[in-house]
Tab-separated table of C-alpha atoms and ligand atoms in Angstrom:
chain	number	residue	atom	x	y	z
A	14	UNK	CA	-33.860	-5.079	-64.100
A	15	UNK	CA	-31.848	-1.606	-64.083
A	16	UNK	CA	-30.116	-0.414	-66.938
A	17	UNK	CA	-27.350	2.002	-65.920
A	18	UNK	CA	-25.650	3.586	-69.070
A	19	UNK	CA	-23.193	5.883	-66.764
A	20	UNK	CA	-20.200	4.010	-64.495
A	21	UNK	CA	-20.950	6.640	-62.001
A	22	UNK	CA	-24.326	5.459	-61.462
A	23	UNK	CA	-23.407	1.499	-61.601
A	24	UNK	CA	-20.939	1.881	-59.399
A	25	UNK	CA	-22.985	4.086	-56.859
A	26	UNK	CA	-25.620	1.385	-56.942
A	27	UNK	CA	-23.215	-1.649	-56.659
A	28	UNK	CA	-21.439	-0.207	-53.418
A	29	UNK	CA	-24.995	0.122	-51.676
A	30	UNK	CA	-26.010	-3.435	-52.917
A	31	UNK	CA	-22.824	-4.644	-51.858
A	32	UNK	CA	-22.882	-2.546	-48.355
A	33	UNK	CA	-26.444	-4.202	-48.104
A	34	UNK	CA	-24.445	-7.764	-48.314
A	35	UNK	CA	-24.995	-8.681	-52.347
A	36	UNK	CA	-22.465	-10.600	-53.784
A	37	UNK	CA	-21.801	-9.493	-57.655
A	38	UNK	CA	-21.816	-12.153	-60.594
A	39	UNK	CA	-20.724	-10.150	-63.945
A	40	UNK	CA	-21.276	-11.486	-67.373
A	41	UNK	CA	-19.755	-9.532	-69.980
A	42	UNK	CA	-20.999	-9.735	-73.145
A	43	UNK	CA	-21.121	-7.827	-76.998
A	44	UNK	CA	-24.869	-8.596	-76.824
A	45	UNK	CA	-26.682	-10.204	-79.949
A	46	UNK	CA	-28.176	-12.506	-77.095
A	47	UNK	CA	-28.385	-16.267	-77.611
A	48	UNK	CA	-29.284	-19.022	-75.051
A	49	UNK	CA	-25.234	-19.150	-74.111
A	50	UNK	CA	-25.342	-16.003	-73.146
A	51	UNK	CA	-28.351	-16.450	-71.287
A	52	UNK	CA	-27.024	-19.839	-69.422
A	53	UNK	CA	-24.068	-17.832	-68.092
A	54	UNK	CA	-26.890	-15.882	-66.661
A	55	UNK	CA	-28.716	-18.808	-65.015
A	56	UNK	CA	-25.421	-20.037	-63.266
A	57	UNK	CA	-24.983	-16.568	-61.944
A	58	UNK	CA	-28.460	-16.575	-60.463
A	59	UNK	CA	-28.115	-20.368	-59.315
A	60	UNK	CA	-24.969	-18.755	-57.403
A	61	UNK	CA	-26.981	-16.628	-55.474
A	62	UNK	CA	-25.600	-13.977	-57.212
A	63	UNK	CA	-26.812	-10.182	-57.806
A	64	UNK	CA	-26.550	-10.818	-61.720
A	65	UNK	CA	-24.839	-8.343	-63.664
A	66	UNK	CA	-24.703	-8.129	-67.960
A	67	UNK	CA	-23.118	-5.686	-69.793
A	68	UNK	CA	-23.857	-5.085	-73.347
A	69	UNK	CA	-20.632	-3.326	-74.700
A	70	UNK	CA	-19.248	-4.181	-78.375
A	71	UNK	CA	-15.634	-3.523	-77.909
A	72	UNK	CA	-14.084	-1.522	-81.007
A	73	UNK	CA	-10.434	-2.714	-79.497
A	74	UNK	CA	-11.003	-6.476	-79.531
A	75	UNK	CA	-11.807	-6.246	-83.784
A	76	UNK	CA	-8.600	-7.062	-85.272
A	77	UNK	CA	-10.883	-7.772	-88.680
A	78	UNK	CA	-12.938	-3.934	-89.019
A	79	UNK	CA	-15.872	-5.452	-91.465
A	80	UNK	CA	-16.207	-8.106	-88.672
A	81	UNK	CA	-16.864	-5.330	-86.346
A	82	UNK	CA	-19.356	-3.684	-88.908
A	83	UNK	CA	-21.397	-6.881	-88.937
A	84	UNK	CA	-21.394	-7.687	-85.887
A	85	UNK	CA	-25.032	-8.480	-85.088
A	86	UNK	CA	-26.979	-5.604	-82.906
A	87	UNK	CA	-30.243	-6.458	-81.129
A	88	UNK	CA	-30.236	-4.493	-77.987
A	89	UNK	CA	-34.017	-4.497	-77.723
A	90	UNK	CA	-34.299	-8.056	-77.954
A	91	UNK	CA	-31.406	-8.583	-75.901
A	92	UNK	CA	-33.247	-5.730	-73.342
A	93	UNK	CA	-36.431	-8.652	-73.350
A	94	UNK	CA	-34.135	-11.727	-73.404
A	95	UNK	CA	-32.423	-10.714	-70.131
A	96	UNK	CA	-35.712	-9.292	-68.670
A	97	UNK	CA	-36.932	-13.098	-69.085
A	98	UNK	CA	-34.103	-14.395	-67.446
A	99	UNK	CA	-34.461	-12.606	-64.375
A	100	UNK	CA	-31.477	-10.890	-64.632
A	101	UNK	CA	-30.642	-8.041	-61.948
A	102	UNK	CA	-28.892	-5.050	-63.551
A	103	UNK	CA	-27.837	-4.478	-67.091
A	104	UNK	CA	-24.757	-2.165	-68.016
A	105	UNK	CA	-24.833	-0.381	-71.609
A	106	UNK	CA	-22.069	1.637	-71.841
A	107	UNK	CA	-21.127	3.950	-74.591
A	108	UNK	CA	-17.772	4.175	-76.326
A	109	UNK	CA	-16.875	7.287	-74.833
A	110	UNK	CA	-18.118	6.118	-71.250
A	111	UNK	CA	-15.671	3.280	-71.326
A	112	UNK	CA	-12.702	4.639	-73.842
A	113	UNK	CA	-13.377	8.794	-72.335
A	114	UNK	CA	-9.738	9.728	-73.364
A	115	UNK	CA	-10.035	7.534	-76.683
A	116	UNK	CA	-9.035	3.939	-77.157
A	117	UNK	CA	-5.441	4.834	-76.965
A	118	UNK	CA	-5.160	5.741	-73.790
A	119	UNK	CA	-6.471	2.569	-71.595
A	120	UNK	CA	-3.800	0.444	-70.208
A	121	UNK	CA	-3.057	-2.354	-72.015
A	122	UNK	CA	-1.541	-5.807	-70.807
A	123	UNK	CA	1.072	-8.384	-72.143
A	124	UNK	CA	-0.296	-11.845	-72.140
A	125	UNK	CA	3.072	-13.214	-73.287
A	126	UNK	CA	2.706	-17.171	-74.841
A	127	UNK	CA	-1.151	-16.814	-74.671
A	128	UNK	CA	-0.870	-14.208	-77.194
A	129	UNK	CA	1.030	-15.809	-79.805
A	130	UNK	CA	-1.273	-19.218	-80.805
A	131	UNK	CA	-4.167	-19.801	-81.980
A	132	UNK	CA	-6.380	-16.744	-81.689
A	133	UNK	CA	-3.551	-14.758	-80.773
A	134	UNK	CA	-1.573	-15.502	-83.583
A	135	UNK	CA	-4.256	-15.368	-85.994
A	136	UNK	CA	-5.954	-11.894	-84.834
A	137	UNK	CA	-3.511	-9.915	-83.914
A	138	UNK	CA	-4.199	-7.525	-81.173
A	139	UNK	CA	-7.840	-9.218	-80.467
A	140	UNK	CA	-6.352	-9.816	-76.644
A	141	UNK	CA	-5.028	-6.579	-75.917
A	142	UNK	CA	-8.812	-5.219	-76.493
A	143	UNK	CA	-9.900	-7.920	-74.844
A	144	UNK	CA	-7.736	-6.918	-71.796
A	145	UNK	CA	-8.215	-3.524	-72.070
A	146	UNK	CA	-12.392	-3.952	-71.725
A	147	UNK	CA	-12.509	-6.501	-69.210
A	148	UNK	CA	-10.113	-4.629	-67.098
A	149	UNK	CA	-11.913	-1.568	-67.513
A	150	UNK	CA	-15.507	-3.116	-66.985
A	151	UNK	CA	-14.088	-5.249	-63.875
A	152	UNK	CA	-12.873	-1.719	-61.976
A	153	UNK	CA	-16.364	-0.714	-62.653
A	154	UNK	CA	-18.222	-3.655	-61.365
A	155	UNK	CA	-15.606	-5.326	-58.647
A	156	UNK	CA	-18.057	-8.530	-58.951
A	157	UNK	CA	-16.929	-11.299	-56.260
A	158	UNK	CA	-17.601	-14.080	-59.543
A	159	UNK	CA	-16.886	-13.685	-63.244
A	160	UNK	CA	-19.221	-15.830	-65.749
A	161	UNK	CA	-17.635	-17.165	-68.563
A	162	UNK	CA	-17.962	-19.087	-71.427
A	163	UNK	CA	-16.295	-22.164	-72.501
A	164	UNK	CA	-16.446	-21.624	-75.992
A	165	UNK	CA	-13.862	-18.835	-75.756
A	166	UNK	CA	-11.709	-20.930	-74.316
A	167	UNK	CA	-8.092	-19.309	-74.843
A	168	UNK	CA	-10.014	-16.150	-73.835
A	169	UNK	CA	-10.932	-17.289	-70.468
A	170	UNK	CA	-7.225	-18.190	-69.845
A	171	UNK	CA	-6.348	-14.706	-71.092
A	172	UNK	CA	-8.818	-13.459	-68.557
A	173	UNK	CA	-7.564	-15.480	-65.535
A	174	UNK	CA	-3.879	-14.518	-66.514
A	175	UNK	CA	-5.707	-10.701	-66.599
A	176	UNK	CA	-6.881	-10.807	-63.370
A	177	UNK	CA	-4.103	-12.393	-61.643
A	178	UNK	CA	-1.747	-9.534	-63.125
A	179	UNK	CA	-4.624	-6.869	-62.172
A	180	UNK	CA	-4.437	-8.449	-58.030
A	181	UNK	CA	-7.910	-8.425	-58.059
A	182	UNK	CA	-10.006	-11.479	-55.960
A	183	UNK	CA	-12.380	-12.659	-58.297
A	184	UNK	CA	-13.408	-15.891	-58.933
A	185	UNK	CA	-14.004	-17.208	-62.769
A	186	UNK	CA	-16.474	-19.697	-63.141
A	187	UNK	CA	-16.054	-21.292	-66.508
A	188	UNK	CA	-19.655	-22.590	-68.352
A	189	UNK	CA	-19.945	-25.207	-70.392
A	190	UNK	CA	-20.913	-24.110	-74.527
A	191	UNK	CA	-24.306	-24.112	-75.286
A	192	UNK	CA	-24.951	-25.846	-78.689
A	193	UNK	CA	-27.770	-26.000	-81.221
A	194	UNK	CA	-29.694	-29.497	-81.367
A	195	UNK	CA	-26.933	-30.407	-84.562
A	196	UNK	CA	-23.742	-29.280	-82.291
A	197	UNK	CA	-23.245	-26.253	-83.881
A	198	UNK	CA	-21.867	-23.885	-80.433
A	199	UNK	CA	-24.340	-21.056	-79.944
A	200	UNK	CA	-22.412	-17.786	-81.262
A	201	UNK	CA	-23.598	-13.915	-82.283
A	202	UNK	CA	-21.874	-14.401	-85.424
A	203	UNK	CA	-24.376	-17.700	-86.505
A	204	UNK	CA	-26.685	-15.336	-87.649
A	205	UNK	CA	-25.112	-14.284	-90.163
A	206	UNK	CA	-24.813	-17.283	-91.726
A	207	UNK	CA	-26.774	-18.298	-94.829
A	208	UNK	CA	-29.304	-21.165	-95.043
A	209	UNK	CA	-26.597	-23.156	-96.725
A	210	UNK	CA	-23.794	-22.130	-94.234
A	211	UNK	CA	-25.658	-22.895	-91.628
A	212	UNK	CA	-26.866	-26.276	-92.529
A	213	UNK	CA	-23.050	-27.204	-92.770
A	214	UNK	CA	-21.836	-25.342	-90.241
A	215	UNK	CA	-22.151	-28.211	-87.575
A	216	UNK	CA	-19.036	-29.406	-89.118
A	217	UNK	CA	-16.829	-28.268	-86.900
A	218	UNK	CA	-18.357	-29.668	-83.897
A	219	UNK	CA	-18.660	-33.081	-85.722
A	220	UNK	CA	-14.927	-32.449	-86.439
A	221	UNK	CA	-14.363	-32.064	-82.482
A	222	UNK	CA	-16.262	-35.244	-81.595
A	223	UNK	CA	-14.267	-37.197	-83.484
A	224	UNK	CA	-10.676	-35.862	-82.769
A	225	UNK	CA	-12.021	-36.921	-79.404
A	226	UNK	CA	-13.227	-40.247	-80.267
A	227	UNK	CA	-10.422	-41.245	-82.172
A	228	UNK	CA	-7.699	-40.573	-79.138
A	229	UNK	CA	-6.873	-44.092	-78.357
A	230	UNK	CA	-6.903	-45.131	-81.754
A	231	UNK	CA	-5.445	-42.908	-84.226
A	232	UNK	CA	-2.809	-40.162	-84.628
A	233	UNK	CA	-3.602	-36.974	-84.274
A	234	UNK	CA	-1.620	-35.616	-87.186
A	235	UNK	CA	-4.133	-37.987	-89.443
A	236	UNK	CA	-6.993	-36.721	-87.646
A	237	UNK	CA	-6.242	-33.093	-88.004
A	238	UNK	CA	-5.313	-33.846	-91.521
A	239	UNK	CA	-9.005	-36.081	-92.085
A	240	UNK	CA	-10.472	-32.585	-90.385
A	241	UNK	CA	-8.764	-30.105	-92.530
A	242	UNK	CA	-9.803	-32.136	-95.532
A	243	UNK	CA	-13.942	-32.195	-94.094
A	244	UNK	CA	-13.689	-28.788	-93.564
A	245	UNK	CA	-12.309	-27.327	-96.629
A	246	UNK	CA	-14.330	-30.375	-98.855
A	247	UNK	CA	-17.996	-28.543	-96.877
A	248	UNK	CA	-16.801	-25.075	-97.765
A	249	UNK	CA	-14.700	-23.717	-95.047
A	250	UNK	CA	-11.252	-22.862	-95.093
A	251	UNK	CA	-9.879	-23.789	-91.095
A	252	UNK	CA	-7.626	-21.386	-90.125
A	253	UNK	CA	-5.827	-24.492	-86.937
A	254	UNK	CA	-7.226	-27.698	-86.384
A	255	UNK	CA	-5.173	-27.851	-82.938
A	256	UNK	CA	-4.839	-29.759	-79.838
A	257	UNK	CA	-3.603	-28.479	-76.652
A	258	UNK	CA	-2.798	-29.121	-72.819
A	259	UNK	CA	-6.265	-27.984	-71.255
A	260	UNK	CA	-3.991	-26.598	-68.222
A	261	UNK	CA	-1.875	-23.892	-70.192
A	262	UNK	CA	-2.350	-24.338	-74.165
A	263	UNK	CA	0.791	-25.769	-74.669
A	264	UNK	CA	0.360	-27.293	-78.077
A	265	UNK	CA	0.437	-30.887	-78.678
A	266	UNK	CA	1.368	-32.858	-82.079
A	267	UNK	CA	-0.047	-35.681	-80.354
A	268	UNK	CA	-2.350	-37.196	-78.100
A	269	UNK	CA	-0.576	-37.633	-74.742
A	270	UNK	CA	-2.004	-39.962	-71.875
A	271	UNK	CA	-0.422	-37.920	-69.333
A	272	UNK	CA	-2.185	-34.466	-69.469
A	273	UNK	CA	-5.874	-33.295	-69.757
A	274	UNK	CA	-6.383	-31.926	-73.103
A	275	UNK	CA	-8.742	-29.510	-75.224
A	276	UNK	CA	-8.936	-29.735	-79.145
A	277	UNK	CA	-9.814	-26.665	-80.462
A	278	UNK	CA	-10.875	-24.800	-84.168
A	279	UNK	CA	-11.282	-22.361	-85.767
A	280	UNK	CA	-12.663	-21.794	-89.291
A	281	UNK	CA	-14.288	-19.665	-91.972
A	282	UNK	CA	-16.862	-20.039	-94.040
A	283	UNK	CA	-17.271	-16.431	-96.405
A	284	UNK	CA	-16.954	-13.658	-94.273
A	285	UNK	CA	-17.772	-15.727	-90.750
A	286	UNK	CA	-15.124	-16.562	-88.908
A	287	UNK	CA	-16.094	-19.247	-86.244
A	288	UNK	CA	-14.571	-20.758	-83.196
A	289	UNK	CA	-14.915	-24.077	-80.958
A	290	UNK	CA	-13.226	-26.488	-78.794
A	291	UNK	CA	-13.522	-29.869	-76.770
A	292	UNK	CA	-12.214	-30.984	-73.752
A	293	UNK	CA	-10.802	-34.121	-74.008
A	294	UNK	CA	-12.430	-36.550	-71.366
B	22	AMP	P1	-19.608	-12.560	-76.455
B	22	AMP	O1	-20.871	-11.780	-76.418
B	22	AMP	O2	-19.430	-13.392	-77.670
B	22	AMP	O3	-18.405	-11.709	-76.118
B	22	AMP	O4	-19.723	-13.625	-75.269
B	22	AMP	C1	-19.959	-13.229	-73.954
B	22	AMP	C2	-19.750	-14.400	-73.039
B	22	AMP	O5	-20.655	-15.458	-73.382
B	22	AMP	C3	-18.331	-14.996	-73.138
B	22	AMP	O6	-17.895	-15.392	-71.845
B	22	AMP	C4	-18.553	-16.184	-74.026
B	22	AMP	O7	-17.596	-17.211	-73.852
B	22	AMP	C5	-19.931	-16.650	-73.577
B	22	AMP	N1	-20.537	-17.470	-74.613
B	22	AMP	C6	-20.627	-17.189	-75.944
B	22	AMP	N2	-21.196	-18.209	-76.616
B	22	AMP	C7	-21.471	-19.162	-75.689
B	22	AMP	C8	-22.064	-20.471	-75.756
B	22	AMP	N3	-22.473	-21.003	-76.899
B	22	AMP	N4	-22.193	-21.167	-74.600
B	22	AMP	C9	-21.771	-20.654	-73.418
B	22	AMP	N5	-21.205	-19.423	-73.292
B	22	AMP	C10	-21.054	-18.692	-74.412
């Protein structure tokens, strides 16, 4: 694996990897590596992919500043995870390499309805710094394939919406969410959690399962209700219990029969703020 640390000297080496007939697979990531992370990788390499990772944690995208201050940082670990999983080239970027005129200055974009639910509504300006990185770090990689994870759902919507107002030709390939054995979705932010938090924190999956397996039985205003209640009864307080049209996020009081759907929450327990969804098979 090469780790470039200057866009100069990634891009130099992508062109002649490219020019040599490599096609690029970019997973971006804030690093504090976990198996999800790692899968995004596999896929990438499945792909036939030259596999790229960058390790950048994005000031911008940190509507909540102590979040940003605890934000788990492993880079050697991370340096031996990705070694492991075979993967090609590793991007670590400093603040000033990505942000050189300050964080100011880098374009921003208007994601419109996108931005105003769900995580948009409830950290406000998280997708502008999520814009601003990804369009940054996609100028400096041009990969043919972006790797993504399912578990940020809304974000990889943001993303595609991103790179169709950017023009660029890359394809997203969306990956399923890695999960611990008791459902909990694989996240940087788990280890922060206490013994006791985490031996709860499973909750919210088990609260996705069974807005799912209650579709064709119940309403979904009592389920999200029977949700908020589990939640807040284990020790969280949710911030939406939601369901949505898996196509555009339109929200939806109710179950509908005529549109694929994705139920999705968010929740925090102390200080950790944590995130999943379901599609809705
Ligand atoms: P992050 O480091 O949290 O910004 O995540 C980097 C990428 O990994 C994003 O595309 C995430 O959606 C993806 N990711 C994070 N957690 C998981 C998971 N449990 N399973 C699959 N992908 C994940």
């Amino acid at each position: 694996m090469i780790i470039f640390k200057k866009i100069p000297d990634i891009k130099k080496y992508l062109s002649e990897q490219k020019a040599a007939g490599a096609n690029t697979g970019f997973i971006p990531t804030m690093g504090a590596l976990h198996a999800g992370h790692l899968s995004l990788i596999e896929r990438a390499t499945t792909d036939g992919m030259l596999t790229v990772c960058s390790i950048f944690l994005n000031p911008t995208q940190f509507n909540d500043k102590k979040d940003f201050e605890k934000y788990p940082v492993s880079t050697e670990d991370d340096i031996e995870l990705l070694l492991k999983a075979g993967c090609n080239v590793l991007f670590l970027p400093s603040v000033d390499e990505i942000y050189p005129g300050g964080e100011s200055t880098v374009k921003t974009y208007d994601f419109g309805y996108l931005d105003t639910i769900l995580e948009g509504a409830n950290r406000p300006g998280h997708f502008k710094g999520v814009g601003q990185v990804v369009a940054r770090l996609l100028e400096i990689v041009q990969p043919q394939n972006l790797y993504l994870g399912q578990k940020d759902y809304q974000q990889c919507m943001v993303i595609r919406k991103l790179i169709g107002m950017m023009g660029e030709d890359v394809q997203v390939v969306i990956c399923p969410t890695k999960r611990e054995a008791d459902g909990l979705a694989m996240s940087s932010r788990n280890r922060r959690l206490t013994e006791p938090q985490r031996a709860i924190a499973a909750v919210i999956y088990q609260c996705l399962v069974s807005i799912e397996s209650k579709q064709y039985t119940s309403s979904f205003e009592m389920v999200r209700k029977q949700c908020e209640d589990l939640l807040a009864a284990k020790g969280f307080v949710p911030e939406y219990v939601a369901l949505a049209d898996a196509k555009d996020l339109k929200l939806l009081e109710e179950y509908s029969g005529e549109t694929p759907m994705v139920a999705l929450i968010a929740a925090k327990i102390g200080e950790i703020r944590l995130i999943d969804n379901i599609l809705l098979g």
